[in-house]
XYZ file of C-alpha atoms in Angstrom:
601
model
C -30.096 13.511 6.792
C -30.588 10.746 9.310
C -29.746 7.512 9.016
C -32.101 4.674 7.520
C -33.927 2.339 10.158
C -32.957 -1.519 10.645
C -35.329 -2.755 8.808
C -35.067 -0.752 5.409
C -31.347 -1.765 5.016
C -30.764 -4.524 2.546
C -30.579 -7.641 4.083
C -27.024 -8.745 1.747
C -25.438 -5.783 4.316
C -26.191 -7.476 7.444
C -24.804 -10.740 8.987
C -26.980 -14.096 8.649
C -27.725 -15.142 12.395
C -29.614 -18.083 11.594
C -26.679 -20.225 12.572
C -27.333 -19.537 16.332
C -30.810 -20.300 15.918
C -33.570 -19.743 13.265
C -35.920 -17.729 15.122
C -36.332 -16.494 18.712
C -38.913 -18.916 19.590
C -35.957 -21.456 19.391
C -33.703 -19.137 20.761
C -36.188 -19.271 23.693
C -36.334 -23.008 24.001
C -32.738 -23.535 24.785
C -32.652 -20.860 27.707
C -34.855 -23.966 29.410
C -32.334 -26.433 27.886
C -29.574 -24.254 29.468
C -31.107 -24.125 32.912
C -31.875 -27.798 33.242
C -27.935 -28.692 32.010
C -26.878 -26.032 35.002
C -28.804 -27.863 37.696
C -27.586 -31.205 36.473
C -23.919 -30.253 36.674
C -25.015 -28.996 39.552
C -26.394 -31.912 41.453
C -23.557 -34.039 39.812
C -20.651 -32.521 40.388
C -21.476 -29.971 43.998
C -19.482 -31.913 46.671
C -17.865 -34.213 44.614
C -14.980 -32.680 42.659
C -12.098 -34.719 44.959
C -10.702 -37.042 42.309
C -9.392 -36.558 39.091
C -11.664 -39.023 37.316
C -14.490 -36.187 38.844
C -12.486 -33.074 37.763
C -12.530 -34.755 34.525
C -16.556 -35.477 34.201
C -16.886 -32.297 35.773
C -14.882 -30.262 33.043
C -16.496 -32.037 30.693
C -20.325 -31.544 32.016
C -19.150 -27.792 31.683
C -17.816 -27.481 28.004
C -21.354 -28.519 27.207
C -22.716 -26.118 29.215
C -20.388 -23.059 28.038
C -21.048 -23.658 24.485
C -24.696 -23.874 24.889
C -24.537 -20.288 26.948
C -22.356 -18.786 24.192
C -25.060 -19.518 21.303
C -27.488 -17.881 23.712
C -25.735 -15.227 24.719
C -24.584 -14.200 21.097
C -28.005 -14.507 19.562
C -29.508 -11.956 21.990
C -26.193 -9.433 21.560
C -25.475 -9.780 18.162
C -29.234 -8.544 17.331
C -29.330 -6.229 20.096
C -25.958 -4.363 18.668
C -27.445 -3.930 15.132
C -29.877 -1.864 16.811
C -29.459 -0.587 20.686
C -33.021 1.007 20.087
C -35.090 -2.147 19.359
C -36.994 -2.896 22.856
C -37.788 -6.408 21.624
C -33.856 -7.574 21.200
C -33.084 -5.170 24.471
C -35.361 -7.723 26.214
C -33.927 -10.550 24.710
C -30.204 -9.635 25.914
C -31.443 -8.476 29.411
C -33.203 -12.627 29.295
C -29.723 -14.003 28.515
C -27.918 -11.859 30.711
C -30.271 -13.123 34.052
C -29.715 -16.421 32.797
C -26.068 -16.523 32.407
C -25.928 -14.644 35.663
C -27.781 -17.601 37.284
C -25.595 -20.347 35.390
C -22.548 -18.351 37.018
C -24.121 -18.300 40.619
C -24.734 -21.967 40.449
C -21.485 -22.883 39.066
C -19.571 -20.638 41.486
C -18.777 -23.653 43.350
C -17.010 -25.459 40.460
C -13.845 -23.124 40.807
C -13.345 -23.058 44.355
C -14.073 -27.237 44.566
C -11.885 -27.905 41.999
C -8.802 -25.633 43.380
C -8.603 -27.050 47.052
C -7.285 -30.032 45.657
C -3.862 -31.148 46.272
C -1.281 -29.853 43.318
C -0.997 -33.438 42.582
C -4.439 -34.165 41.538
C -4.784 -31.558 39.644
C -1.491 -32.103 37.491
C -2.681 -35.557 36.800
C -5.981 -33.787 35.639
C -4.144 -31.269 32.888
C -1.898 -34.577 32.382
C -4.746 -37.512 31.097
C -6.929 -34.392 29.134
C -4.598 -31.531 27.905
C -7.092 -29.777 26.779
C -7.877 -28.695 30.179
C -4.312 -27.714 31.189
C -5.247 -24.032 30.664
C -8.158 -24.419 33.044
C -6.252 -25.964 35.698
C -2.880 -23.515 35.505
C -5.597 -20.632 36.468
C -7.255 -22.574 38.854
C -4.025 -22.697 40.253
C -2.728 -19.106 39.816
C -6.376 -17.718 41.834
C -6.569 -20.437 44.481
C -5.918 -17.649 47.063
C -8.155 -14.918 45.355
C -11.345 -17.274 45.708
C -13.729 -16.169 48.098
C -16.651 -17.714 49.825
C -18.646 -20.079 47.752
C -21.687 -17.954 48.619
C -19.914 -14.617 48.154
C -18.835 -16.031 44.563
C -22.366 -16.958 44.029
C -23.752 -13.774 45.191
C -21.420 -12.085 43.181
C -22.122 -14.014 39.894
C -25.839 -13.245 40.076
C -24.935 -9.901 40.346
C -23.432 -9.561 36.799
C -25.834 -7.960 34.663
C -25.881 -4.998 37.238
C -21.874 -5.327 37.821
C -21.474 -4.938 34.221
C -24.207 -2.441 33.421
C -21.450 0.727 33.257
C -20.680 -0.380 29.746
C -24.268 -1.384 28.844
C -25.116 2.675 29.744
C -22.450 4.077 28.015
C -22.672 2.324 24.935
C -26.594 2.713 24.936
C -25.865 6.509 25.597
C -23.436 7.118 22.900
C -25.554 4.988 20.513
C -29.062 5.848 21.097
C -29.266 9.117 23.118
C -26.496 11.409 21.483
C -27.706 13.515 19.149
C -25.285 14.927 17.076
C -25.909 18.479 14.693
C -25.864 18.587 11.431
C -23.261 21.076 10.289
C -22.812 23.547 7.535
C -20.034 24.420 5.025
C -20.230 26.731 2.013
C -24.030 26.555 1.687
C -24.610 22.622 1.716
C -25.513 20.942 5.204
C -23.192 17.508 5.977
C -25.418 14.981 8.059
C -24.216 14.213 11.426
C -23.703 11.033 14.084
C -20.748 9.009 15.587
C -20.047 6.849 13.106
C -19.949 9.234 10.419
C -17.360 11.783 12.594
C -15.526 8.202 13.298
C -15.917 6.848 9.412
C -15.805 9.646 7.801
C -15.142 13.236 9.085
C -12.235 13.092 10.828
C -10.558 11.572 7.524
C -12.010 14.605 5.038
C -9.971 16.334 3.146
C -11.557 19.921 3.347
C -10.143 21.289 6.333
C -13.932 23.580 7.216
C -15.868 20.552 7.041
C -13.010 18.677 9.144
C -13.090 21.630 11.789
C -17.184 22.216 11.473
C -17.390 18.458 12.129
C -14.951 18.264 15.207
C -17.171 21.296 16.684
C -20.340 19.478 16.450
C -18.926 16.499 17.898
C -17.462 17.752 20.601
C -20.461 20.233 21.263
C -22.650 17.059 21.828
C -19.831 14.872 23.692
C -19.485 18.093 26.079
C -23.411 17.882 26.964
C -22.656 13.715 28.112
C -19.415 14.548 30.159
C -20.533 14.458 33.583
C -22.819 11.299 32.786
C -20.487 9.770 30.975
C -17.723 10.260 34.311
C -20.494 9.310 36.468
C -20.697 6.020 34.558
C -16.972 5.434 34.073
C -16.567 5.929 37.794
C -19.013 3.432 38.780
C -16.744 1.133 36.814
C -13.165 1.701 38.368
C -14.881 1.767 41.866
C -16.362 -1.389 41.181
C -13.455 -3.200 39.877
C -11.366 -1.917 42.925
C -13.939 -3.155 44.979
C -13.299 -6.424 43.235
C -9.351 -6.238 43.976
C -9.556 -5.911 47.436
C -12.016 -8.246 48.258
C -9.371 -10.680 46.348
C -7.350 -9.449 48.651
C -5.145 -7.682 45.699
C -2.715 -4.548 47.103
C -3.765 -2.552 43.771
C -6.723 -2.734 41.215
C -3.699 -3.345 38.590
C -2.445 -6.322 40.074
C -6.162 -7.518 40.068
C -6.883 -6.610 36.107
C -3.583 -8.113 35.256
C -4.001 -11.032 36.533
C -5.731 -13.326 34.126
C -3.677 -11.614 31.331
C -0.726 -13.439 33.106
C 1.167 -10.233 32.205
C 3.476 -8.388 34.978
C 2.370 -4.698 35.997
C 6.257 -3.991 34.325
C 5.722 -4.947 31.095
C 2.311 -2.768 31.143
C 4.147 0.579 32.310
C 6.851 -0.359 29.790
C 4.422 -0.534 26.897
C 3.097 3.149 27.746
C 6.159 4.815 28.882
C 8.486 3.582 25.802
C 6.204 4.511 23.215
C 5.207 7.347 25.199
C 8.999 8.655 25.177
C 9.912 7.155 21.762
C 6.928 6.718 19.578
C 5.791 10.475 20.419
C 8.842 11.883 18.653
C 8.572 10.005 15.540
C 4.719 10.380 15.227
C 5.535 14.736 15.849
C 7.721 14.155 12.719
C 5.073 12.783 10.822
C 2.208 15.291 11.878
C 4.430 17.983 11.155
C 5.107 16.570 7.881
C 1.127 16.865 7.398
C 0.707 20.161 8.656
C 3.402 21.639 5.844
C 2.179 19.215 3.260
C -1.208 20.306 3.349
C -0.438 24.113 4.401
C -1.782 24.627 7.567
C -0.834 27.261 9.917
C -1.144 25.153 12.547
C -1.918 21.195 13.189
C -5.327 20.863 15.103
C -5.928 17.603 16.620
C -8.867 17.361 14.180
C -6.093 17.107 11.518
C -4.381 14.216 12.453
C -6.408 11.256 10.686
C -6.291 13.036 7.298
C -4.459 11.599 4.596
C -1.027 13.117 3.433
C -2.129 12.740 -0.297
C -6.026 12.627 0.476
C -6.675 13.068 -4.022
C -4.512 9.750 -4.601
C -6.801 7.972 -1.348
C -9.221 5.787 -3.499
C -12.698 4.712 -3.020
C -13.490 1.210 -2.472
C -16.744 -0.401 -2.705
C -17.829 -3.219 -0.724
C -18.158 -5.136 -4.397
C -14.136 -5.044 -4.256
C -13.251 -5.787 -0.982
C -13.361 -9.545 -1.176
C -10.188 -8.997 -3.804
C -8.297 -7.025 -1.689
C -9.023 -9.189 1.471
C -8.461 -12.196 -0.104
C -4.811 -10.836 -1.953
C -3.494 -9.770 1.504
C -4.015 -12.592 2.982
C -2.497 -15.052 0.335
C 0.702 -15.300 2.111
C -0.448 -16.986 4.548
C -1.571 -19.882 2.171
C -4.544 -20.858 0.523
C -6.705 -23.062 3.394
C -6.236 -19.895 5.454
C -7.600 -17.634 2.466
C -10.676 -20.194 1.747
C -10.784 -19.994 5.987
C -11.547 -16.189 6.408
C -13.303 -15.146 2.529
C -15.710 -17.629 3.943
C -17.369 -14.422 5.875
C -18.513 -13.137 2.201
C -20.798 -15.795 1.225
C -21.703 -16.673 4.931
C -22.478 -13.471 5.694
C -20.313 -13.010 8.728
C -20.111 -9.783 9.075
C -22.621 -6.797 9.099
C -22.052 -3.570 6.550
C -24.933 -1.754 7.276
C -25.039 1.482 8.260
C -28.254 2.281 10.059
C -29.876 3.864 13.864
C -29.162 2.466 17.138
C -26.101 0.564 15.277
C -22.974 0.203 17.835
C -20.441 1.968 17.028
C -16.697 0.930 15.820
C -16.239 -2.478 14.755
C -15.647 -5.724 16.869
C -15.445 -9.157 16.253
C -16.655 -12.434 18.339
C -17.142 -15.827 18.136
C -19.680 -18.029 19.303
C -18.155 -21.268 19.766
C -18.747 -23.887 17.405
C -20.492 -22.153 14.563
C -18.581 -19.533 12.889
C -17.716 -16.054 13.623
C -19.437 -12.624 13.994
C -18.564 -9.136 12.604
C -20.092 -5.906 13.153
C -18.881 -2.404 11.246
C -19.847 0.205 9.274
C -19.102 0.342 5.743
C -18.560 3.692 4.292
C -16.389 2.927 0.931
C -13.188 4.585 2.627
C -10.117 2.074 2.445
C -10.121 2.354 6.198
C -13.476 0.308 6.263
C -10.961 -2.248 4.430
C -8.148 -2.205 6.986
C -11.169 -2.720 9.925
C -12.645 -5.367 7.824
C -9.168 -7.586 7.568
C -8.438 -6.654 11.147
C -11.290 -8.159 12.477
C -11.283 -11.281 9.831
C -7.403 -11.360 11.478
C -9.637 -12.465 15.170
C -12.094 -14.378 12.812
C -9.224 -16.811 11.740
C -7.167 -17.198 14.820
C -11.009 -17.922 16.391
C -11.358 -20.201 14.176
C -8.116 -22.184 14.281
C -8.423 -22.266 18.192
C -11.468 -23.617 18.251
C -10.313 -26.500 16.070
C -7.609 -27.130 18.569
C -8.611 -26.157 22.068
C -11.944 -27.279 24.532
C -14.366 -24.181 25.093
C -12.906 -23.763 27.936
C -9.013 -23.017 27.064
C -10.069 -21.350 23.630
C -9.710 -17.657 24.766
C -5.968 -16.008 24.753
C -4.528 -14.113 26.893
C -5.679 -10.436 26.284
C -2.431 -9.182 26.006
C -1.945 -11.393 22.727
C -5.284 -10.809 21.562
C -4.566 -8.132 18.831
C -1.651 -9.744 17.620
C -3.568 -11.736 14.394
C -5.903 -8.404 13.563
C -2.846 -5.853 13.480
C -1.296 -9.025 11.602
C -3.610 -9.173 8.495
C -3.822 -4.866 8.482
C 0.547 -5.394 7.825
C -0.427 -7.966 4.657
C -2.864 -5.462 3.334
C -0.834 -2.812 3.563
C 2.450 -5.226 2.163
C -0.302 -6.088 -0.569
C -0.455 -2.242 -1.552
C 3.071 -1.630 -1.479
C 4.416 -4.811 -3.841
C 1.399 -4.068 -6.033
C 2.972 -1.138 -7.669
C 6.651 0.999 -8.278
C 4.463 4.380 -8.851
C 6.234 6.411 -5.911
C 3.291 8.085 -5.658
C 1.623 4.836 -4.774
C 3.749 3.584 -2.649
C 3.834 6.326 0.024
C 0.270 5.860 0.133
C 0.619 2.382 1.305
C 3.564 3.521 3.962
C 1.005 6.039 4.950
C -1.549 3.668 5.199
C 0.550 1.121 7.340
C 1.328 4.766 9.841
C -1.865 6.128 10.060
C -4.556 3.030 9.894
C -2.313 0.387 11.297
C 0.131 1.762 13.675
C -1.842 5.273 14.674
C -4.988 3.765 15.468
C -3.327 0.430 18.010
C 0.120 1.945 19.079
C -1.298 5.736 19.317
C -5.239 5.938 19.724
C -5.519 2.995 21.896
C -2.262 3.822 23.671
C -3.094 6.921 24.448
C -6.059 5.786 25.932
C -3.827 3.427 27.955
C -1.922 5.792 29.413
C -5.453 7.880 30.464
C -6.621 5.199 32.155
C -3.809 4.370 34.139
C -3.950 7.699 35.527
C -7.420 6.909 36.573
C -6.768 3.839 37.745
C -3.782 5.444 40.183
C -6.161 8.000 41.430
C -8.651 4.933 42.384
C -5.539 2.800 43.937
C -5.140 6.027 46.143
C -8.899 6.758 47.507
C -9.556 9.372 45.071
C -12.553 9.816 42.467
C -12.993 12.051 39.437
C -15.601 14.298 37.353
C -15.776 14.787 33.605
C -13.616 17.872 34.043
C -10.959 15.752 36.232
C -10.838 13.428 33.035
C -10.719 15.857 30.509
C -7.254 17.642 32.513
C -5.948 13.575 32.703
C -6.744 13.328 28.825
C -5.274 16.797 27.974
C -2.194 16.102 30.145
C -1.868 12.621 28.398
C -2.093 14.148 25.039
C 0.252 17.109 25.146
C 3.100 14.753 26.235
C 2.694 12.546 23.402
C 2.325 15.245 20.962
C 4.345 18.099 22.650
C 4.404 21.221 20.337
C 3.433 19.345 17.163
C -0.124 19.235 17.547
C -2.751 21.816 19.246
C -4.034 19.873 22.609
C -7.369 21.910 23.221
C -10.244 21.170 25.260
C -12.235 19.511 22.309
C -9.328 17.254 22.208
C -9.568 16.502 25.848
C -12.819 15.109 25.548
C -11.865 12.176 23.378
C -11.999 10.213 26.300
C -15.678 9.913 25.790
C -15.319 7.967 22.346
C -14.179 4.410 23.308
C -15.763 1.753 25.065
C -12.700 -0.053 25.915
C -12.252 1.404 29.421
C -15.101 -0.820 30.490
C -13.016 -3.874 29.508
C -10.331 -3.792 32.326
C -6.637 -3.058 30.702
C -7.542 -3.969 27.380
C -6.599 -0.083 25.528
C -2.239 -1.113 26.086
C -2.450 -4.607 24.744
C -3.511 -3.250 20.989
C 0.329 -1.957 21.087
C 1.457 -5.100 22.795
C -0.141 -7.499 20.303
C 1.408 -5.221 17.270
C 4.868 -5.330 18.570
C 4.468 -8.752 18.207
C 2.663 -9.002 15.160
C 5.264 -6.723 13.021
C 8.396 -8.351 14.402
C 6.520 -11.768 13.335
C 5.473 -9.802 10.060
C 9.086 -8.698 8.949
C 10.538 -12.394 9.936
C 8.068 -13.403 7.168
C 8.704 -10.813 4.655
C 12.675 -12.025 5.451
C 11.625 -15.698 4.928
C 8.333 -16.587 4.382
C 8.000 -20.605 4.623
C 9.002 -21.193 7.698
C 7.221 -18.064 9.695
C 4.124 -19.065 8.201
C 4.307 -21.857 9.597
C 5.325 -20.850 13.119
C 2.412 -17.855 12.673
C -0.314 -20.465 12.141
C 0.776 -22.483 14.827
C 0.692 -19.625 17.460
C -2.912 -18.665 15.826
C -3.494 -22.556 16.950
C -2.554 -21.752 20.545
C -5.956 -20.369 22.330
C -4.682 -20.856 26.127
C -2.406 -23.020 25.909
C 0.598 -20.724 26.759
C 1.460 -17.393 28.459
C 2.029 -14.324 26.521
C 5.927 -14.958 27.003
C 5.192 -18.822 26.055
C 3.000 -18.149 23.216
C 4.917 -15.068 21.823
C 7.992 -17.481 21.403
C 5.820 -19.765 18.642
C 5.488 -16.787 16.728
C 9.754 -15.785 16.977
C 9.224 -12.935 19.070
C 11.002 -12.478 22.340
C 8.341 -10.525 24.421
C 10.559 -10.797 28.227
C 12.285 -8.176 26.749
C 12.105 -3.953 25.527
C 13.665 -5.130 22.262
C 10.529 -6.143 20.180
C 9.006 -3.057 20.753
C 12.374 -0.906 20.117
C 12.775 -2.821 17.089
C 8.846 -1.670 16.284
C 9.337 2.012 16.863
C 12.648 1.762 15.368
C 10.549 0.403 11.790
C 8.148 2.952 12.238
C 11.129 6.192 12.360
C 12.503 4.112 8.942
C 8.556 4.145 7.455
C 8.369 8.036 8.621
C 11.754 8.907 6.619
C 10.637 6.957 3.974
C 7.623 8.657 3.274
C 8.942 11.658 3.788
C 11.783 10.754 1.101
C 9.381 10.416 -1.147
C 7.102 12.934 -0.667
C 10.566 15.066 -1.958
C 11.044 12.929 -4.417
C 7.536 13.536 -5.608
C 7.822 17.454 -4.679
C 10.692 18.387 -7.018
C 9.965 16.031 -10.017
């Protein structure tokens, strides 16, 4: 059965985008608006960015600027992801990405003006306007990485084809795979990505789990070598990048603007690597003999230890769940992110050409933007209160911060979505003292929470620093190189636990995150902070709420060290995320406690 076109979904599924701009005629006038403001920055400010009174007018010229380009540029996306196979909307985004890519060529000169001032000036600049502190402690940090203004320039025009790799693959997963239908016990199951993502991986029927996993992988097998080609182009370019910045190693280059040390990446992988893998074998083995199975087959590992007690819920009764989760954190933040209902933030439908996953973003001074794919699982609710978890700190940082400081570090980035999933699933657990009931919100917190940032995107971490070693040395790679890095990564997470085959090698194909630099570790990274800033609440609410809505506040304002601190957690250290694992070995006995308990009564 395929899936229903755009435009025969009901409009109360998909997200309002009036907000940007009521129609694409006026969508259209302001990419003239936005090249006029360019070339009057331009002719201001080129040459004469000496003083700090000019810094000043300079940054200020350019907030107006940025937040003009990011109503543009979401329009054209946010319409184009709904539907990757809509030629009109493909047009539109291409339009917005040439023009962005000539606001970035004519602004390259902003950067490199501004840093060849003396360290004095520009102190006195993040002094008289704080709000541009951020700006200026980068400009600082990449004074020596800046090239050429023409180079930067050439470069910047050059975006739309410098970031096509993830354009292609997310176009090629969306539009061009074609998945099977399968067949189990006489009735035929509909097939596509989001419905293996949403919906087969987490059945209960181990045939259709294992018929499902086959077609999947049957199609992803077809893409492999397209798919490498694609990722390759990517981790050349981006080592290209590094050493023209004169970086020794493309790490050092994509860890830069995180402001996080290539130490605390390696320690994110290797300790949960080491430590996490043993606890999570514990768990999948406690699957495997719950459920009967011979054997665990990496298709198994998303289903649910007690899939008959896993309930149903309709997109009619997620506003009650969201909005009971988040009550801890007081009521202005409730009113805050159950805006997204009546607003319609976020987009539900499930329909062709439709990108995959779920993401959030946030055009700057309207309101935030959510795309996902509601299937009536309570995973689609976890998803939907992770991403309203970016919504609100998006929100509260653009309250507080310029345009131009309002984006964290990406290393603390999924710290307020893995948040709001540990108050949904705290919401599930206080809601009942049915045992039965509450392992299912323990297993919930393991297997939505915790497997999908501290093991999924992990794992994917440690893949792609494997692939980013074998760039650092001169190498390259095929789809079959990837698929032996992926299997290799796998079996020493999972040792003897879980069946590594060479359908579960090709799960490298199923993420778009590798086109994002080292984004895949810092789900695990935000999480350890988010659950040692989640039990410091459950200990003593008041005050942590407090200190949790200020970080939200932050933007850029801080480090990751800096801005960990606000929210209690000592990040310069292994301890948060010992601590972490350490919870998740006490959630692992617990549930298997009570799956005893609930055996023998």
């Amino acid at each position: 059965m395929a899936l229903p076109n755009r435009k025969d979904v009901a409009s109360e599924l998909t997200w309002d985008l009036t907000p940007l701009y009521p129609n694409d005629k006026a969508w259209a006038k302001d990419l003239t608006v936005l090249k006029q403001l360019v070339k009057d920055l331009a002719a201001d400010f080129d040459g004469h960015l000496t003083t700090t009174a000019q810094i000043l007018s300079g940054l200020t010229a350019l907030e107006k600027v940025e937040q003009k380009a990011s109503l543009i540029e979401h329009y054209a996306f946010l319409h184009q992801a709904s539907d990757m196979t809509d030629p009109h909307y493909d047009h539109l985004l291409k339009q917005a990405e040439q023009t962005l890519a000539f606001k970035n060529a004519k602004l390259a000169f902003f950067d490199i003006q501004v840093s060849q001032n003396s360290t004095a000036i520009l102190d006195e600049v993040a002094t008289k306007e704080p709000r541009f502190a951020s700006v200026i402690r980068h400009l600082k940090a990449k004074q020596k990485h800046l090239l050429e203004p023409k180079t930067e320039a050439a470069l910047a025009l050059l975006g739309p084809t410098l970031n096509a790799p993830e354009k292609i693959y997310t176009t090629t997963r969306a539009a061009d795979m074609d998945f099977e239908d399968f067949v189990v016990d006489k009735t035929t199951y509909p097939m596509s990505f989001v419905l293996y993502e949403n919906t087969y991986q987490y059945h209960p029927n181990y045939k259709v789990r294992q018929k499902a996993f086959e077609s999947f992988s049957k199609t992803l097998k077809k893409y492999q070598d397209t798919v490498a080609a694609t990722y390759y182009t990517q981790v050349a370019k981006e080592k290209t990048l590094a050493t023209l910045r004169g970086f020794d190693s493309v790490f050092d280059y994509l860890l830069a603007d995180q402001e996080v040390t290539h130490e605390m990446f390696d320690r994110q992988i290797d300790l949960i690597l080491d430590k996490l893998g043993p606890v999570m074998q514990k768990y999948a083995k406690l699957i495997g003999k719950t459920h009967g199975l011979k054997q665990m087959n990496f298709a198994d590992l998303q289903i649910d230890l007690d899939p008959e007690f896993a309930p149903k819920v309709s997109l009619n009764e997620a506003p009650n769940y969201i909005k009971k989760a988040v009550s801890l954190l007081g009521d202005n933040y409730a009113k805050m992110v159950m805006r997204s209902f009546d607003e319609r933030w976020v987009d539900f439908a499930v329909n062709a050409g439709k990108e995959t996953g779920g993401f959030e973003t946030d055009p700057y001074g309207v309101h935030p933007y959510i795309l996902m794919s509601w299937t009536e699982e309570l995973a689609d609710v976890y998803t939907l209160i992770h991403e309203l978890g970016h919504a609100g700190q998006a929100l509260l940082t653009a309250q507080n911060n310029s345009i131009l400081g309002s984006d964290p570090s990406m290393y603390l980035i999924e710290a307020p979505s893995t948040f709001n999933e540990l108050l949904l699933t705290h919401s599930l657990e206080q809601s009942t003292t049915d045992p039965r009931m509450q392992r299912f919100a323990y297993t919930k917190m393991l297997t939505n929470t915790f497997y999908h940032n501290f093991v999924t995107h992990l794992l994917e971490a440690a893949f792609q620093r494997e692939v980013y070693q074998i760039i650092d040395a001169g190498g390259s790679f095929d789809g079959a190189k990837l698929c032996e890095l992926k299997q290799k990564v796998l079996k020493r997470f999972w040792g003897d636990a879980v069946v590594i085959d060479e359908r579960a090698a090709l799960t490298w194909m199923r993420q778009s995150h590798y086109y994002m630099g080292l984004y895949s570790y810092t789900y695990s990274a935000g999480l350890t902070i988010a659950t040692q800033a989640y039990l410091k609440l459950v200990a003593d609410p008041k005050p942590q709420v407090a200190a949790w809505l200020e970080f939200l506040k932050l933007g850029d304002q801080k480090n990751p060290v800096d801005a960990a601190k606000v929210a209690g957690v000592d990040i310069s250290t292994a301890a948060p995320l010992e601590n972490t694992i350490a919870f998740l070995d006490e959630t692992v006995e617990k549930i298997k406690a009570l799956t005893n308990q609930l055996e023998n009564n």
